[in-house]
Amino acid sequence: MNKYLDRVANLGCIVCLNQGLGKTPANVHHIRTGYGVSQRAPDSETIPLCPTHHQNPAHGELAYHASPQLFQDRYGTELELLEQVKEILNVKS
């Protein structure tokens, strides 16, 4: 993994942080907004999500890949979360 992706993952899940749950282990999620089905966003357009918020919903939480629209309705859009991550990392958009 490159240094930028390491920095993103090391933040911990952005949704858990926003919920006041502290730093939870996270993987990077390449945003889907604005990209076609077979296209992948560049590494600079990633957000950190824990397994529960990324792909495996549990305990009343939503996972992005299980239900993208409901996830974004509840936790914020990918672009809003991306902007927050870039702000925390002090990266210019």
Short mmCIF file of N, CA and C in Angstrom, two decimals:
data_model
loop_
_atom_site.label_atom_id
_atom_site.label_comp_id
_atom_site.label_asym_id
_atom_site.label_seq_id
_atom_site.Cartn_x
_atom_site.Cartn_y
_atom_site.Cartn_z
N MET A 1 0.86 -1.18 0.00
CA MET A 1 0.00 0.00 0.00
C MET A 1 0.90 1.24 0.00
N ASN A 2 0.47 2.28 -0.72
CA ASN A 2 1.30 3.48 -0.76
C ASN A 2 1.12 4.32 0.50
N LYS A 3 1.98 5.30 0.67
CA LYS A 3 1.99 6.09 1.90
C LYS A 3 0.67 6.83 2.12
N TYR A 4 0.08 7.36 1.05
CA TYR A 4 -1.18 8.08 1.22
C TYR A 4 -2.28 7.13 1.71
N LEU A 5 -2.38 5.96 1.11
CA LEU A 5 -3.40 5.00 1.54
C LEU A 5 -3.16 4.56 2.98
N ASP A 6 -1.91 4.42 3.37
CA ASP A 6 -1.59 4.11 4.76
C ASP A 6 -2.11 5.19 5.69
N ARG A 7 -1.92 6.46 5.30
CA ARG A 7 -2.39 7.58 6.12
C ARG A 7 -3.91 7.55 6.25
N VAL A 8 -4.58 7.26 5.14
CA VAL A 8 -6.05 7.20 5.17
C VAL A 8 -6.50 6.08 6.10
N ALA A 9 -5.98 4.88 5.92
CA ALA A 9 -6.38 3.74 6.75
C ALA A 9 -6.06 3.97 8.22
N ASN A 10 -4.96 4.63 8.51
CA ASN A 10 -4.55 4.87 9.89
C ASN A 10 -5.44 5.85 10.63
N LEU A 11 -6.28 6.59 9.90
CA LEU A 11 -7.23 7.48 10.57
C LEU A 11 -8.27 6.70 11.37
N GLY A 12 -8.55 5.49 10.93
CA GLY A 12 -9.66 4.73 11.49
C GLY A 12 -10.91 5.07 10.71
N CYS A 13 -11.93 4.29 10.88
CA CYS A 13 -13.18 4.46 10.14
C CYS A 13 -13.75 5.87 10.35
N ILE A 14 -14.00 6.57 9.26
CA ILE A 14 -14.50 7.94 9.35
C ILE A 14 -15.92 7.96 9.93
N VAL A 15 -16.71 6.96 9.65
CA VAL A 15 -18.08 6.90 10.20
C VAL A 15 -18.02 6.68 11.71
N CYS A 16 -17.19 5.74 12.15
CA CYS A 16 -17.05 5.50 13.59
C CYS A 16 -16.53 6.74 14.30
N LEU A 17 -15.58 7.44 13.69
CA LEU A 17 -15.07 8.69 14.28
C LEU A 17 -16.20 9.70 14.43
N ASN A 18 -17.03 9.82 13.39
CA ASN A 18 -18.14 10.77 13.43
C ASN A 18 -19.20 10.38 14.46
N GLN A 19 -19.28 9.11 14.77
CA GLN A 19 -20.24 8.63 15.77
C GLN A 19 -19.66 8.69 17.19
N GLY A 20 -18.43 9.16 17.31
CA GLY A 20 -17.81 9.25 18.62
C GLY A 20 -17.31 7.93 19.16
N LEU A 21 -17.09 6.96 18.29
CA LEU A 21 -16.64 5.64 18.72
C LEU A 21 -15.13 5.49 18.76
N GLY A 22 -14.43 6.54 18.42
CA GLY A 22 -12.97 6.50 18.42
C GLY A 22 -12.42 5.86 17.17
N LYS A 23 -11.14 5.55 17.25
CA LYS A 23 -10.41 5.02 16.10
C LYS A 23 -10.62 3.51 15.99
N THR A 24 -11.31 3.09 14.96
CA THR A 24 -11.53 1.66 14.71
C THR A 24 -10.73 1.25 13.48
N PRO A 25 -10.22 0.03 13.45
CA PRO A 25 -9.44 -0.42 12.30
C PRO A 25 -10.23 -0.24 11.00
N ALA A 26 -9.54 0.23 9.97
CA ALA A 26 -10.22 0.53 8.72
C ALA A 26 -9.41 0.09 7.51
N ASN A 27 -10.15 -0.14 6.44
CA ASN A 27 -9.59 -0.36 5.12
C ASN A 27 -9.95 0.85 4.28
N VAL A 28 -9.28 1.03 3.17
CA VAL A 28 -9.62 2.16 2.31
C VAL A 28 -10.75 1.76 1.35
N HIS A 29 -11.63 2.71 1.14
CA HIS A 29 -12.74 2.55 0.20
C HIS A 29 -12.56 3.61 -0.88
N HIS A 30 -12.39 3.17 -2.13
CA HIS A 30 -12.32 4.10 -3.25
C HIS A 30 -13.74 4.56 -3.55
N ILE A 31 -13.95 5.87 -3.55
CA ILE A 31 -15.31 6.36 -3.74
C ILE A 31 -15.84 5.93 -5.10
N ARG A 32 -17.15 5.79 -5.18
CA ARG A 32 -17.82 5.35 -6.41
C ARG A 32 -18.49 6.52 -7.12
N THR A 33 -18.81 7.57 -6.41
CA THR A 33 -19.52 8.72 -6.97
C THR A 33 -18.73 9.31 -8.14
N GLY A 34 -19.39 9.38 -9.30
CA GLY A 34 -18.77 9.97 -10.47
C GLY A 34 -17.97 8.99 -11.32
N TYR A 35 -17.96 7.71 -10.93
CA TYR A 35 -17.21 6.71 -11.67
C TYR A 35 -18.16 5.62 -12.16
N GLY A 36 -17.88 5.09 -13.34
CA GLY A 36 -18.70 4.02 -13.90
C GLY A 36 -18.49 2.71 -13.17
N VAL A 37 -19.28 1.73 -13.54
CA VAL A 37 -19.26 0.43 -12.88
C VAL A 37 -17.87 -0.20 -12.90
N SER A 38 -17.18 -0.13 -14.02
CA SER A 38 -15.87 -0.78 -14.12
C SER A 38 -14.71 0.17 -13.88
N GLN A 39 -15.01 1.41 -13.49
CA GLN A 39 -13.95 2.38 -13.23
C GLN A 39 -13.64 2.43 -11.73
N ARG A 40 -12.39 2.74 -11.43
CA ARG A 40 -11.98 2.85 -10.03
C ARG A 40 -11.42 4.26 -9.80
N ALA A 41 -11.84 4.86 -8.71
CA ALA A 41 -11.34 6.18 -8.35
C ALA A 41 -9.85 6.09 -8.04
N PRO A 42 -9.12 7.19 -8.23
CA PRO A 42 -7.70 7.18 -7.87
C PRO A 42 -7.52 7.07 -6.36
N ASP A 43 -6.33 6.69 -5.95
CA ASP A 43 -6.05 6.52 -4.52
C ASP A 43 -6.29 7.79 -3.73
N SER A 44 -6.21 8.95 -4.38
CA SER A 44 -6.44 10.22 -3.69
C SER A 44 -7.91 10.43 -3.34
N GLU A 45 -8.78 9.56 -3.85
CA GLU A 45 -10.21 9.66 -3.57
C GLU A 45 -10.68 8.44 -2.80
N THR A 46 -10.12 8.28 -1.61
CA THR A 46 -10.44 7.16 -0.74
C THR A 46 -10.84 7.64 0.64
N ILE A 47 -11.68 6.86 1.28
CA ILE A 47 -12.06 7.13 2.67
C ILE A 47 -11.84 5.86 3.49
N PRO A 48 -11.55 6.01 4.78
CA PRO A 48 -11.34 4.82 5.62
C PRO A 48 -12.68 4.33 6.18
N LEU A 49 -12.95 3.06 5.99
CA LEU A 49 -14.16 2.45 6.53
C LEU A 49 -13.81 1.13 7.21
N CYS A 50 -14.41 0.89 8.37
CA CYS A 50 -14.23 -0.39 9.05
C CYS A 50 -15.02 -1.45 8.29
N PRO A 51 -14.80 -2.74 8.55
CA PRO A 51 -15.54 -3.77 7.84
C PRO A 51 -17.07 -3.61 7.96
N THR A 52 -17.57 -3.20 9.12
CA THR A 52 -19.01 -3.03 9.30
C THR A 52 -19.57 -1.94 8.39
N HIS A 53 -18.87 -0.83 8.27
CA HIS A 53 -19.36 0.27 7.44
C HIS A 53 -18.94 0.14 5.97
N HIS A 54 -18.05 -0.80 5.69
CA HIS A 54 -17.60 -0.99 4.31
C HIS A 54 -18.42 -2.06 3.61
N GLN A 55 -18.42 -3.29 4.14
CA GLN A 55 -19.05 -4.40 3.42
C GLN A 55 -19.90 -5.33 4.26
N ASN A 56 -19.77 -5.32 5.56
CA ASN A 56 -20.44 -6.31 6.41
C ASN A 56 -21.31 -5.65 7.47
N PRO A 57 -22.51 -5.19 7.11
CA PRO A 57 -23.35 -4.49 8.09
C PRO A 57 -23.68 -5.37 9.29
N ALA A 58 -23.72 -4.75 10.47
CA ALA A 58 -24.04 -5.47 11.70
C ALA A 58 -24.57 -4.49 12.73
N HIS A 59 -25.32 -5.00 13.69
CA HIS A 59 -25.79 -4.23 14.85
C HIS A 59 -26.52 -2.93 14.46
N GLY A 60 -27.33 -2.99 13.40
CA GLY A 60 -28.11 -1.82 13.00
C GLY A 60 -27.33 -0.79 12.20
N GLU A 61 -26.06 -1.05 11.93
CA GLU A 61 -25.25 -0.14 11.11
C GLU A 61 -25.41 -0.50 9.64
N LEU A 62 -25.08 0.43 8.77
CA LEU A 62 -25.18 0.21 7.32
C LEU A 62 -23.79 0.12 6.72
N ALA A 63 -23.63 -0.75 5.74
CA ALA A 63 -22.38 -0.88 5.00
C ALA A 63 -22.55 -0.25 3.62
N TYR A 64 -21.53 0.47 3.18
CA TYR A 64 -21.63 1.14 1.88
C TYR A 64 -21.98 0.16 0.77
N HIS A 65 -21.26 -0.93 0.66
CA HIS A 65 -21.46 -1.85 -0.46
C HIS A 65 -22.77 -2.64 -0.36
N ALA A 66 -23.36 -2.71 0.80
CA ALA A 66 -24.64 -3.39 0.96
C ALA A 66 -25.81 -2.49 0.55
N SER A 67 -25.66 -1.19 0.78
CA SER A 67 -26.75 -0.26 0.47
C SER A 67 -26.20 1.17 0.36
N PRO A 68 -25.61 1.49 -0.79
CA PRO A 68 -24.95 2.80 -0.93
C PRO A 68 -25.84 4.00 -0.62
N GLN A 69 -27.06 4.00 -1.11
CA GLN A 69 -27.91 5.17 -0.90
C GLN A 69 -28.30 5.32 0.57
N LEU A 70 -28.70 4.23 1.22
CA LEU A 70 -29.05 4.31 2.64
C LEU A 70 -27.84 4.70 3.48
N PHE A 71 -26.66 4.17 3.14
CA PHE A 71 -25.43 4.53 3.83
C PHE A 71 -25.21 6.03 3.77
N GLN A 72 -25.32 6.59 2.55
CA GLN A 72 -25.06 8.02 2.38
C GLN A 72 -26.16 8.88 3.00
N ASP A 73 -27.38 8.39 3.00
CA ASP A 73 -28.47 9.13 3.66
C ASP A 73 -28.21 9.23 5.17
N ARG A 74 -27.65 8.18 5.74
CA ARG A 74 -27.43 8.15 7.19
C ARG A 74 -26.12 8.81 7.62
N TYR A 75 -25.04 8.56 6.88
CA TYR A 75 -23.71 8.96 7.35
C TYR A 75 -23.09 10.13 6.58
N GLY A 76 -23.69 10.52 5.48
CA GLY A 76 -23.13 11.57 4.62
C GLY A 76 -22.69 10.97 3.30
N THR A 77 -22.62 11.82 2.30
CA THR A 77 -22.22 11.34 0.98
C THR A 77 -20.74 10.98 0.96
N GLU A 78 -20.37 10.19 -0.02
CA GLU A 78 -18.96 9.86 -0.18
C GLU A 78 -18.13 11.13 -0.32
N LEU A 79 -18.63 12.09 -1.09
CA LEU A 79 -17.89 13.33 -1.31
C LEU A 79 -17.76 14.15 -0.02
N GLU A 80 -18.78 14.15 0.81
CA GLU A 80 -18.70 14.85 2.10
C GLU A 80 -17.68 14.17 3.01
N LEU A 81 -17.72 12.84 3.05
CA LEU A 81 -16.77 12.10 3.89
C LEU A 81 -15.35 12.25 3.35
N LEU A 82 -15.21 12.25 2.02
CA LEU A 82 -13.90 12.45 1.41
C LEU A 82 -13.34 13.82 1.78
N GLU A 83 -14.16 14.84 1.72
CA GLU A 83 -13.72 16.19 2.07
C GLU A 83 -13.27 16.24 3.53
N GLN A 84 -13.99 15.56 4.39
CA GLN A 84 -13.62 15.51 5.81
C GLN A 84 -12.27 14.82 5.99
N VAL A 85 -12.07 13.71 5.30
CA VAL A 85 -10.80 12.98 5.39
C VAL A 85 -9.65 13.85 4.92
N LYS A 86 -9.84 14.53 3.80
CA LYS A 86 -8.78 15.40 3.27
C LYS A 86 -8.48 16.55 4.23
N GLU A 87 -9.51 17.05 4.88
CA GLU A 87 -9.31 18.12 5.85
C GLU A 87 -8.49 17.62 7.05
N ILE A 88 -8.83 16.44 7.55
CA ILE A 88 -8.09 15.86 8.68
C ILE A 88 -6.63 15.63 8.30
N LEU A 89 -6.40 15.14 7.09
CA LEU A 89 -5.05 14.84 6.62
C LEU A 89 -4.33 16.08 6.10
N ASN A 90 -5.03 17.22 6.06
CA ASN A 90 -4.48 18.46 5.56
C ASN A 90 -4.02 18.33 4.11
N VAL A 91 -4.91 17.75 3.29
CA VAL A 91 -4.65 17.56 1.87
C VAL A 91 -5.58 18.49 1.11
N LYS A 92 -5.03 19.21 0.15
CA LYS A 92 -5.84 20.13 -0.66
C LYS A 92 -6.68 19.34 -1.65
N SER A 93 -7.93 19.78 -1.84
CA SER A 93 -8.83 19.13 -2.78
C SER A 93 -8.51 19.54 -4.20
#
